Tab-separated table of C-alpha atoms in Angstrom:
chain	number	residue	atom	x	y	z
A	146	UNK	CA	-2.307	43.253	26.318
A	147	UNK	CA	-4.326	45.888	24.292
A	148	UNK	CA	-6.898	46.391	26.766
A	149	UNK	CA	-4.082	47.071	29.553
A	150	UNK	CA	-2.658	49.506	27.324
A	151	UNK	CA	-5.981	51.355	26.795
A	152	UNK	CA	-6.649	51.310	30.527
A	153	UNK	CA	-3.120	52.948	31.139
A	154	UNK	CA	-3.855	55.511	28.566
A	155	UNK	CA	-7.308	56.376	30.238
A	156	UNK	CA	-5.505	56.378	33.547
A	157	UNK	CA	-2.852	58.654	32.443
A	158	UNK	CA	-5.178	60.800	30.533
A	159	UNK	CA	-7.322	61.340	33.618
A	160	UNK	CA	-4.170	62.183	35.631
A	161	UNK	CA	-3.219	64.658	33.203
A	162	UNK	CA	-6.582	66.714	33.036
A	163	UNK	CA	-7.231	66.030	36.909
A	164	UNK	CA	-5.283	69.543	37.599
A	165	UNK	CA	-7.998	71.414	35.509
A	166	UNK	CA	-10.836	69.834	37.527
A	167	UNK	CA	-9.571	70.768	40.846
A	168	UNK	CA	-11.061	74.213	40.928
A	169	UNK	CA	-14.210	72.962	39.646
A	170	UNK	CA	-14.615	69.792	41.735
A	171	UNK	CA	-18.135	68.891	41.091
A	172	UNK	CA	-19.887	66.417	43.223
A	173	UNK	CA	-21.606	62.957	42.897
A	174	UNK	CA	-24.261	61.894	45.397
A	175	UNK	CA	-25.013	58.215	45.766
A	176	UNK	CA	-27.805	57.330	47.916
A	177	UNK	CA	-28.823	53.696	48.929
A	178	UNK	CA	-31.466	53.608	51.678
A	179	UNK	CA	-29.990	55.234	54.590
A	180	UNK	CA	-26.523	55.293	53.225
A	181	UNK	CA	-25.306	58.400	51.205
A	182	UNK	CA	-21.922	58.339	49.337
A	183	UNK	CA	-20.588	61.761	48.251
A	184	UNK	CA	-17.780	61.867	45.766
A	185	UNK	CA	-16.039	64.458	43.541
A	186	UNK	CA	-16.046	63.928	39.788
A	187	UNK	CA	-12.103	63.738	40.089
A	188	UNK	CA	-12.245	61.011	42.828
A	189	UNK	CA	-14.973	59.037	40.819
A	190	UNK	CA	-13.107	59.027	37.769
A	191	UNK	CA	-9.795	57.691	39.436
A	192	UNK	CA	-11.723	54.964	41.349
A	193	UNK	CA	-13.666	53.939	38.156
A	194	UNK	CA	-10.477	53.649	36.137
A	195	UNK	CA	-8.709	51.819	38.962
A	196	UNK	CA	-11.578	49.335	39.147
A	197	UNK	CA	-11.534	48.772	35.380
A	198	UNK	CA	-7.854	47.988	35.503
A	199	UNK	CA	-8.506	45.578	38.473
A	200	UNK	CA	-11.226	43.936	36.477
A	201	UNK	CA	-9.135	43.355	33.465
A	202	UNK	CA	-6.120	42.015	35.644
A	203	UNK	CA	-8.493	39.523	37.463
A	204	UNK	CA	-9.991	38.393	34.232
A	205	UNK	CA	-6.327	37.678	32.930
A	206	UNK	CA	-5.559	35.683	36.020
A	207	UNK	CA	-8.666	33.689	36.006
A	208	UNK	CA	-8.437	32.804	32.165
A	209	UNK	CA	-4.721	31.640	32.476
A	210	UNK	CA	-5.607	29.667	35.679
A	211	UNK	CA	-8.346	27.805	33.546
A	212	UNK	CA	-6.025	27.246	30.820
A	213	UNK	CA	-3.387	25.875	33.035
A	214	UNK	CA	-6.134	23.535	34.671
A	215	UNK	CA	-7.340	22.170	31.278
A	216	UNK	CA	-3.954	21.753	29.964
A	217	UNK	CA	-2.937	19.558	33.058
A	218	UNK	CA	-6.165	17.515	32.822
A	219	UNK	CA	-5.518	16.838	29.275
A	220	UNK	CA	-2.049	15.545	29.803
A	221	UNK	CA	-3.142	13.360	32.492
A	222	UNK	CA	-6.203	12.096	30.836
A	223	UNK	CA	-4.749	11.243	27.476
A	224	UNK	CA	-1.327	10.072	28.501
A	225	UNK	CA	-2.322	6.421	28.100
A	226	UNK	CA	-3.468	6.942	24.545
A	227	UNK	CA	-0.417	9.023	23.636
A	228	UNK	CA	1.839	6.047	24.972
A	229	UNK	CA	-0.298	3.597	22.877
A	230	UNK	CA	0.064	5.778	19.763
A	231	UNK	CA	3.775	5.740	20.402
A	232	UNK	CA	3.955	2.160	20.947
A	233	UNK	CA	1.902	1.526	17.624
A	234	UNK	CA	4.432	3.628	15.803
A	235	UNK	CA	7.314	1.603	17.251
A	236	UNK	CA	5.467	-1.468	16.205
A	237	UNK	CA	5.345	-0.460	12.559
A	238	UNK	CA	9.081	0.590	12.561
A	239	UNK	CA	9.870	-2.924	14.101
A	240	UNK	CA	7.667	-4.419	11.312
A	241	UNK	CA	9.378	-2.645	8.673
A	242	UNK	CA	12.588	-3.827	10.039
A	243	UNK	CA	11.396	-7.387	10.204
A	244	UNK	CA	11.719	-7.638	13.960
A	245	UNK	CA	8.329	-9.264	13.930
A	246	UNK	CA	8.502	-10.547	17.622
A	247	UNK	CA	9.066	-7.033	18.995
A	248	UNK	CA	6.132	-5.765	16.466
A	249	UNK	CA	3.717	-8.260	17.612
A	250	UNK	CA	4.447	-7.319	21.262
A	251	UNK	CA	3.961	-3.474	20.493
A	252	UNK	CA	0.983	-3.884	18.393
A	253	UNK	CA	-0.797	-6.240	21.087
A	254	UNK	CA	0.279	-3.698	23.810
A	255	UNK	CA	-0.987	-0.610	21.768
A	256	UNK	CA	-4.370	-1.876	20.514
A	257	UNK	CA	-6.548	-0.916	23.361
A	258	UNK	CA	-5.027	2.556	24.661
A	259	UNK	CA	-4.168	3.940	21.159
A	260	UNK	CA	-7.812	3.236	20.075
A	261	UNK	CA	-6.601	1.588	16.783
A	262	UNK	CA	-7.760	-1.952	17.670
A	263	UNK	CA	-8.533	-3.149	14.292
A	264	UNK	CA	-5.262	-1.857	12.745
A	265	UNK	CA	-3.209	-3.064	15.773
A	266	UNK	CA	-4.840	-6.590	15.837
A	267	UNK	CA	-4.421	-7.067	12.094
A	268	UNK	CA	-0.738	-6.214	12.084
A	269	UNK	CA	-0.152	-8.100	15.278
A	270	UNK	CA	-1.848	-11.171	13.410
A	271	UNK	CA	0.495	-10.483	10.509
A	272	UNK	CA	3.810	-10.292	12.668
A	273	UNK	CA	2.831	-13.570	14.405
A	274	UNK	CA	2.235	-15.198	11.044
A	275	UNK	CA	5.704	-14.305	9.965
A	276	UNK	CA	6.974	-16.248	13.020
A	277	UNK	CA	4.571	-19.253	12.345
A	278	UNK	CA	2.921	-18.833	15.585
A	279	UNK	CA	-0.483	-19.931	14.404
A	280	UNK	CA	-2.295	-19.746	17.823
A	281	UNK	CA	-1.096	-16.196	18.302
A	282	UNK	CA	-2.450	-15.318	14.770
A	283	UNK	CA	-5.827	-16.985	15.390
A	284	UNK	CA	-6.111	-15.098	18.714
A	285	UNK	CA	-5.443	-11.773	17.310
A	286	UNK	CA	-7.976	-12.598	14.199
A	287	UNK	CA	-10.708	-13.587	16.815
A	288	UNK	CA	-9.994	-10.373	18.568
A	289	UNK	CA	-10.441	-8.326	15.388
A	290	UNK	CA	-13.528	-10.358	14.660
A	291	UNK	CA	-15.110	-9.061	17.836
A	292	UNK	CA	-14.330	-5.588	16.891
A	293	UNK	CA	-15.813	-5.677	13.394
A	294	UNK	CA	-19.199	-6.562	12.241
A	295	UNK	CA	-19.549	-5.357	8.696
A	296	UNK	CA	-17.026	-5.014	5.846
A	297	UNK	CA	-17.568	-0.978	6.164
A	298	UNK	CA	-16.036	-1.383	9.673
A	299	UNK	CA	-12.888	-3.208	8.558
A	300	UNK	CA	-12.526	-2.506	4.966
A	301	UNK	CA	-11.889	-4.763	2.015
A	302	UNK	CA	-8.220	-4.638	2.038
A	303	UNK	CA	-8.188	-5.830	5.668
A	304	UNK	CA	-10.783	-8.682	4.906
A	305	UNK	CA	-8.182	-9.753	2.245
A	306	UNK	CA	-5.241	-9.793	4.685
A	307	UNK	CA	-7.300	-11.739	7.126
A	308	UNK	CA	-8.008	-14.351	4.480
A	309	UNK	CA	-4.557	-14.632	3.410
A	310	UNK	CA	-3.467	-15.143	6.999
A	311	UNK	CA	-6.009	-18.006	7.412
A	312	UNK	CA	-5.175	-19.769	4.260
A	313	UNK	CA	-1.408	-19.540	4.878
A	314	UNK	CA	-1.740	-21.662	7.820
A	315	UNK	CA	-2.781	-24.649	5.738
A	316	UNK	CA	-5.262	-26.127	8.123
A	317	UNK	CA	-8.607	-27.426	7.455
A	318	UNK	CA	-10.251	-25.164	10.262
A	319	UNK	CA	-8.532	-22.117	8.971
A	320	UNK	CA	-9.656	-22.907	5.560
A	321	UNK	CA	-13.112	-23.179	6.704
A	322	UNK	CA	-12.936	-19.768	8.258
A	323	UNK	CA	-11.260	-18.160	5.146
A	324	UNK	CA	-14.358	-19.789	3.104
A	325	UNK	CA	-16.567	-18.129	5.430
A	326	UNK	CA	-15.096	-14.750	5.079
A	327	UNK	CA	-15.076	-15.026	1.105
A	328	UNK	CA	-18.596	-16.063	0.969
A	329	UNK	CA	-19.535	-13.137	3.217
A	330	UNK	CA	-17.905	-10.811	0.760
A	331	UNK	CA	-18.592	-12.779	-2.513
A	332	UNK	CA	-20.254	-9.779	-4.207
A	333	UNK	CA	-16.619	-8.110	-4.308
A	334	UNK	CA	-15.201	-11.134	-6.411
A	335	UNK	CA	-16.092	-9.760	-9.523
A	336	UNK	CA	-14.731	-6.240	-8.786
A	337	UNK	CA	-11.530	-7.194	-6.978
A	338	UNK	CA	-8.894	-9.234	-8.482
A	339	UNK	CA	-7.221	-9.932	-5.219
A	340	UNK	CA	-10.332	-11.594	-3.807
A	341	UNK	CA	-10.931	-13.328	-7.114
A	342	UNK	CA	-7.406	-14.820	-6.747
A	343	UNK	CA	-7.971	-15.980	-3.237
A	344	UNK	CA	-11.314	-17.618	-4.242
A	345	UNK	CA	-9.564	-19.610	-6.943
A	346	UNK	CA	-6.736	-20.633	-4.618
A	347	UNK	CA	-9.187	-21.717	-2.107
A	348	UNK	CA	-11.528	-23.637	-4.566
A	349	UNK	CA	-8.331	-25.726	-5.729
A	350	UNK	CA	-7.184	-26.468	-2.218
A	351	UNK	CA	-11.054	-27.403	-1.312
A	352	UNK	CA	-10.990	-29.527	-4.688
A	353	UNK	CA	-13.869	-27.521	-6.020
A	354	UNK	CA	-12.379	-27.572	-9.426
A	355	UNK	CA	-15.247	-27.024	-11.536
A	356	UNK	CA	-15.856	-23.908	-9.648
A	357	UNK	CA	-12.300	-22.908	-9.977
A	358	UNK	CA	-12.513	-23.433	-13.773
A	359	UNK	CA	-15.580	-21.114	-13.968
A	360	UNK	CA	-13.601	-18.265	-12.460
A	361	UNK	CA	-10.600	-18.631	-14.754
A	362	UNK	CA	-12.416	-16.741	-17.857
A	363	UNK	CA	-12.667	-13.642	-15.330
A	364	UNK	CA	-9.210	-14.207	-14.331
A	365	UNK	CA	-7.800	-14.071	-17.947
A	366	UNK	CA	-9.610	-10.762	-18.464
A	367	UNK	CA	-8.035	-9.180	-15.507
A	368	UNK	CA	-4.870	-7.239	-16.413
A	369	UNK	CA	-3.531	-7.186	-13.052
A	370	UNK	CA	-3.262	-10.999	-12.962
A	371	UNK	CA	-0.151	-12.534	-14.767
A	372	UNK	CA	-0.394	-15.240	-17.445
A	373	UNK	CA	1.769	-17.432	-15.490
A	374	UNK	CA	-0.397	-17.221	-12.556
A	375	UNK	CA	-3.399	-17.999	-14.814
A	376	UNK	CA	-1.611	-20.989	-16.373
A	377	UNK	CA	-0.714	-22.573	-13.114
A	378	UNK	CA	-4.430	-22.279	-12.051
A	379	UNK	CA	-5.466	-23.699	-15.373
A	380	UNK	CA	-2.970	-26.651	-14.913
A	381	UNK	CA	-4.157	-27.547	-11.491
A	382	UNK	CA	-8.044	-26.808	-12.046
A	383	UNK	CA	-8.308	-28.776	-15.243
A	384	UNK	CA	-6.102	-31.711	-13.975
A	385	UNK	CA	-8.168	-31.825	-11.018
A	386	UNK	CA	-11.500	-31.651	-12.952
A	387	UNK	CA	-10.518	-34.304	-15.440
A	388	UNK	CA	-9.118	-36.489	-12.641
A	389	UNK	CA	-12.471	-36.318	-10.797
A	390	UNK	CA	-14.386	-37.203	-13.914
A	391	UNK	CA	-12.648	-40.629	-14.159
A	392	UNK	CA	-12.292	-41.276	-10.485
A	393	UNK	CA	-15.886	-40.427	-9.661
A	394	UNK	CA	-17.391	-41.777	-12.798
A	395	UNK	CA	-15.410	-43.455	-15.860
A	396	UNK	CA	-13.462	-42.922	-18.846
A	397	UNK	CA	-16.527	-42.056	-20.832
A	398	UNK	CA	-17.290	-39.144	-18.197
A	399	UNK	CA	-13.566	-37.972	-18.822
A	400	UNK	CA	-14.010	-37.951	-22.612
A	401	UNK	CA	-17.326	-36.141	-22.271
A	402	UNK	CA	-15.672	-33.522	-19.955
A	403	UNK	CA	-12.861	-32.890	-22.606
A	404	UNK	CA	-15.364	-32.709	-25.668
A	405	UNK	CA	-17.579	-30.344	-23.679
A	406	UNK	CA	-14.685	-27.734	-23.728
A	407	UNK	CA	-14.606	-24.964	-26.280
A	408	UNK	CA	-12.041	-25.314	-29.263
A	409	UNK	CA	-9.834	-22.422	-28.044
A	410	UNK	CA	-9.828	-23.767	-24.500
A	411	UNK	CA	-8.459	-27.289	-25.913
A	412	UNK	CA	-5.913	-25.520	-27.794
A	413	UNK	CA	-4.240	-24.128	-24.548
A	414	UNK	CA	-1.229	-26.186	-23.777
A	415	UNK	CA	-1.930	-26.313	-20.005
A	416	UNK	CA	-5.347	-27.609	-20.622
A	417	UNK	CA	-3.965	-30.181	-23.137
A	418	UNK	CA	-1.194	-31.416	-21.071
A	419	UNK	CA	-3.824	-31.710	-17.958
A	420	UNK	CA	-5.984	-34.020	-20.026
A	421	UNK	CA	-2.971	-35.900	-21.348
A	422	UNK	CA	-1.675	-36.310	-17.807
A	423	UNK	CA	-4.920	-37.887	-16.569
A	424	UNK	CA	-4.950	-40.050	-19.815
A	425	UNK	CA	-1.402	-41.549	-19.424
A	426	UNK	CA	-1.918	-41.901	-15.688
A	427	UNK	CA	-4.890	-44.359	-16.503
A	428	UNK	CA	-3.228	-45.872	-19.492
A	429	UNK	CA	-5.778	-44.735	-21.901
A	430	UNK	CA	-3.510	-44.880	-24.743
A	431	UNK	CA	-5.814	-44.486	-27.823
A	432	UNK	CA	-7.074	-41.095	-27.334
A	433	UNK	CA	-3.654	-40.036	-25.959
A	434	UNK	CA	-1.910	-40.998	-29.251
A	435	UNK	CA	-4.832	-39.413	-31.114
A	436	UNK	CA	-3.888	-35.951	-29.699
A	437	UNK	CA	-0.132	-36.274	-29.539
A	438	UNK	CA	0.700	-37.834	-32.843
A	439	UNK	CA	-0.488	-34.997	-34.975
A	440	UNK	CA	1.574	-32.544	-32.842
A	441	UNK	CA	4.645	-34.668	-33.116
A	442	UNK	CA	4.285	-34.692	-36.923
A	443	UNK	CA	4.265	-30.834	-36.876
A	444	UNK	CA	7.666	-30.640	-35.236
A	445	UNK	CA	6.788	-28.935	-32.021
A	446	UNK	CA	9.102	-26.740	-30.195
A	447	UNK	CA	11.679	-27.951	-27.423
A	448	UNK	CA	9.488	-26.502	-24.659
A	449	UNK	CA	6.580	-28.616	-25.940
A	450	UNK	CA	8.707	-31.746	-26.032
A	451	UNK	CA	10.051	-31.021	-22.538
A	452	UNK	CA	6.604	-31.174	-21.094
A	453	UNK	CA	6.012	-34.399	-22.980
A	454	UNK	CA	8.754	-36.159	-20.778
A	455	UNK	CA	6.756	-35.469	-17.623
A	456	UNK	CA	3.880	-37.621	-18.880
A	457	UNK	CA	4.017	-41.192	-17.434
A	458	UNK	CA	3.248	-42.881	-21.132
A	459	UNK	CA	3.850	-46.603	-20.425
A	460	UNK	CA	3.089	-47.567	-24.086
A	461	UNK	CA	4.856	-45.235	-26.325
A	462	UNK	CA	5.494	-47.321	-29.526
A	463	UNK	CA	3.467	-45.165	-31.774
A	464	UNK	CA	5.094	-41.927	-30.721
A	465	UNK	CA	8.611	-43.709	-30.572
A	466	UNK	CA	8.268	-44.457	-34.270
A	467	UNK	CA	7.350	-40.787	-35.210
A	468	UNK	CA	10.333	-39.631	-33.049
A	469	UNK	CA	12.744	-41.875	-34.986
A	470	UNK	CA	11.339	-40.418	-38.229
A	471	UNK	CA	12.141	-37.086	-37.177
A	472	UNK	CA	15.571	-38.028	-36.074
A	473	UNK	CA	16.154	-39.660	-39.638
A	474	UNK	CA	15.715	-36.361	-40.944
A	475	UNK	CA	18.295	-34.716	-38.357
A	476	UNK	CA	20.438	-36.987	-36.485
A	477	UNK	CA	22.010	-34.276	-34.340
A	478	UNK	CA	18.460	-32.939	-33.159
A	479	UNK	CA	18.921	-32.628	-29.447
A	480	UNK	CA	15.284	-32.158	-28.762
A	481	UNK	CA	14.270	-35.327	-30.357
A	482	UNK	CA	17.120	-37.362	-28.973
A	483	UNK	CA	15.955	-36.185	-25.507
A	484	UNK	CA	12.165	-37.039	-26.319
A	485	UNK	CA	13.316	-40.505	-27.758
A	486	UNK	CA	15.241	-41.171	-24.538
A	487	UNK	CA	12.434	-40.348	-22.120
A	488	UNK	CA	9.779	-42.177	-24.078
A	489	UNK	CA	11.978	-45.145	-24.304
A	490	UNK	CA	12.557	-44.990	-20.514
A	491	UNK	CA	8.799	-44.745	-19.606
A	492	UNK	CA	7.989	-47.646	-21.702
A	493	UNK	CA	10.795	-49.704	-20.195
A	494	UNK	CA	12.814	-50.093	-23.462
A	495	UNK	CA	16.169	-49.174	-21.504
A	496	UNK	CA	18.696	-50.027	-24.080
A	497	UNK	CA	16.997	-47.707	-26.612
A	498	UNK	CA	16.839	-44.978	-23.827
A	499	UNK	CA	20.603	-45.544	-22.975
A	500	UNK	CA	21.433	-45.078	-26.684
A	501	UNK	CA	19.398	-42.021	-27.264
A	502	UNK	CA	20.924	-40.192	-24.132
A	503	UNK	CA	24.315	-41.246	-25.132
A	504	UNK	CA	23.972	-39.552	-28.514
A	505	UNK	CA	22.655	-36.556	-26.864
A	506	UNK	CA	25.630	-36.226	-24.638
A	507	UNK	CA	28.075	-36.983	-27.451
A	508	UNK	CA	26.683	-33.855	-29.252
A	509	UNK	CA	28.300	-31.737	-26.831
A	510	UNK	CA	31.499	-33.450	-27.145
A	511	UNK	CA	31.380	-33.106	-31.032
A	512	UNK	CA	31.409	-29.289	-30.458
A	513	UNK	CA	27.695	-28.811	-30.658
A	514	UNK	CA	26.003	-26.637	-28.081
A	515	UNK	CA	25.055	-28.606	-25.027
A	516	UNK	CA	21.345	-29.743	-25.572
A	517	UNK	CA	20.779	-31.945	-22.419
A	518	UNK	CA	19.871	-30.973	-18.977
A	519	UNK	CA	19.886	-32.432	-15.356
A	520	UNK	CA	16.610	-34.308	-16.012
A	521	UNK	CA	17.920	-35.988	-19.209
A	522	UNK	CA	21.122	-36.977	-17.169
A	523	UNK	CA	19.084	-38.295	-14.275
A	524	UNK	CA	16.935	-40.428	-16.918
A	525	UNK	CA	19.973	-41.858	-18.329
A	526	UNK	CA	21.174	-42.766	-14.754
A	527	UNK	CA	17.849	-44.593	-14.377
A	528	UNK	CA	18.363	-46.478	-17.729
A	529	UNK	CA	21.840	-47.659	-16.452
A	530	UNK	CA	20.587	-48.847	-13.048
A	531	UNK	CA	17.624	-50.801	-14.735
A	532	UNK	CA	20.388	-52.641	-16.656
A	533	UNK	CA	22.397	-53.456	-13.661
A	534	UNK	CA	25.131	-50.770	-14.709
A	535	UNK	CA	25.434	-49.430	-11.373
A	536	UNK	CA	28.858	-47.809	-11.664
A	537	UNK	CA	27.938	-46.028	-14.889
A	538	UNK	CA	24.690	-45.088	-13.098
A	539	UNK	CA	26.734	-43.440	-10.260
A	540	UNK	CA	29.019	-41.532	-12.705
A	541	UNK	CA	25.906	-40.024	-14.426
A	542	UNK	CA	24.109	-39.062	-10.976
A	543	UNK	CA	27.417	-37.113	-10.067
A	544	UNK	CA	27.501	-35.373	-13.282
A	545	UNK	CA	23.789	-34.413	-12.921
A	546	UNK	CA	24.265	-33.128	-9.482
A	547	UNK	CA	27.000	-30.775	-10.723
A	548	UNK	CA	24.703	-29.164	-13.390
């Protein structure tokens, strides 16, 4: 635009001064071979000005035509990619709205044209996993594997999602694939809590309990992993380790496994109860009593005694004596009445169990706070059934179901 204005100014200037040049025309002679062109200075100036303006206009037209051509070609050439990106974005919206079927279809459709194969296949696998379509999930993970060779191509976060999708299928072959992925990225376990958590979970699934136990110290130090999660791992890993010792070897191997643990580890309740569980299941009474008798004498918490009732202690006479002594000190202790009832039931002393639970229930009738729960009522119903008191058992079962 500026060039056109300049050209017009020059043209008008020439037109303005042209009258002054009429009297002194002047001539320009151009000779080319046998051709001779003779022009006045005025006509030459006008022709050059018009030529300059024509050149500028031509350039503008050619430039506009090229821009139009490239723009048209761009729209045609990248139309598929734009549609792919639009479908990918629609897939994200559908995923956020939990329309996983639509999300899977859109991600699958957009993977190639949007040139976002890795993200699209991973999200499609996640969407199909939400629908429990394991075959579809594995299909997308297989496509993802073809597109990625190294972790730098996929990213650790995507690897973690991939492992979770495989483990969530609860199948031997997918566990094997998850194990392969974890092993390939094993160096990241000490630096990423998410991968460490998946490793521990998979070790427990694979019954590699000793390996899981070794990872627990690192898990306890990581602030992003909750205490509840660590305790759950501890219970499973140590129970599996203790159980393997006696199943694969003998009771001596079990005792050696326990005594090899550090003092602080033995004092952790989850580890202690895992050991007691294995002792009780295998009817190894003397070491079990050796652990529990001192704890009973210290008047443990209600939560501790609630855990005791889950141990299958078939010979509980020594423990029952201690519990009865505690009740002599406080006959209205709900936690000791509950403990006595469960110990008596497990050791098949049904009459004693019935009386203990009856006293526990009566406390609430005597204006004491209710200290029994559903598990206590279910145990009382079992005691009634074992004595042939089926009508009383049915009434207690109904009461238990109402809690």
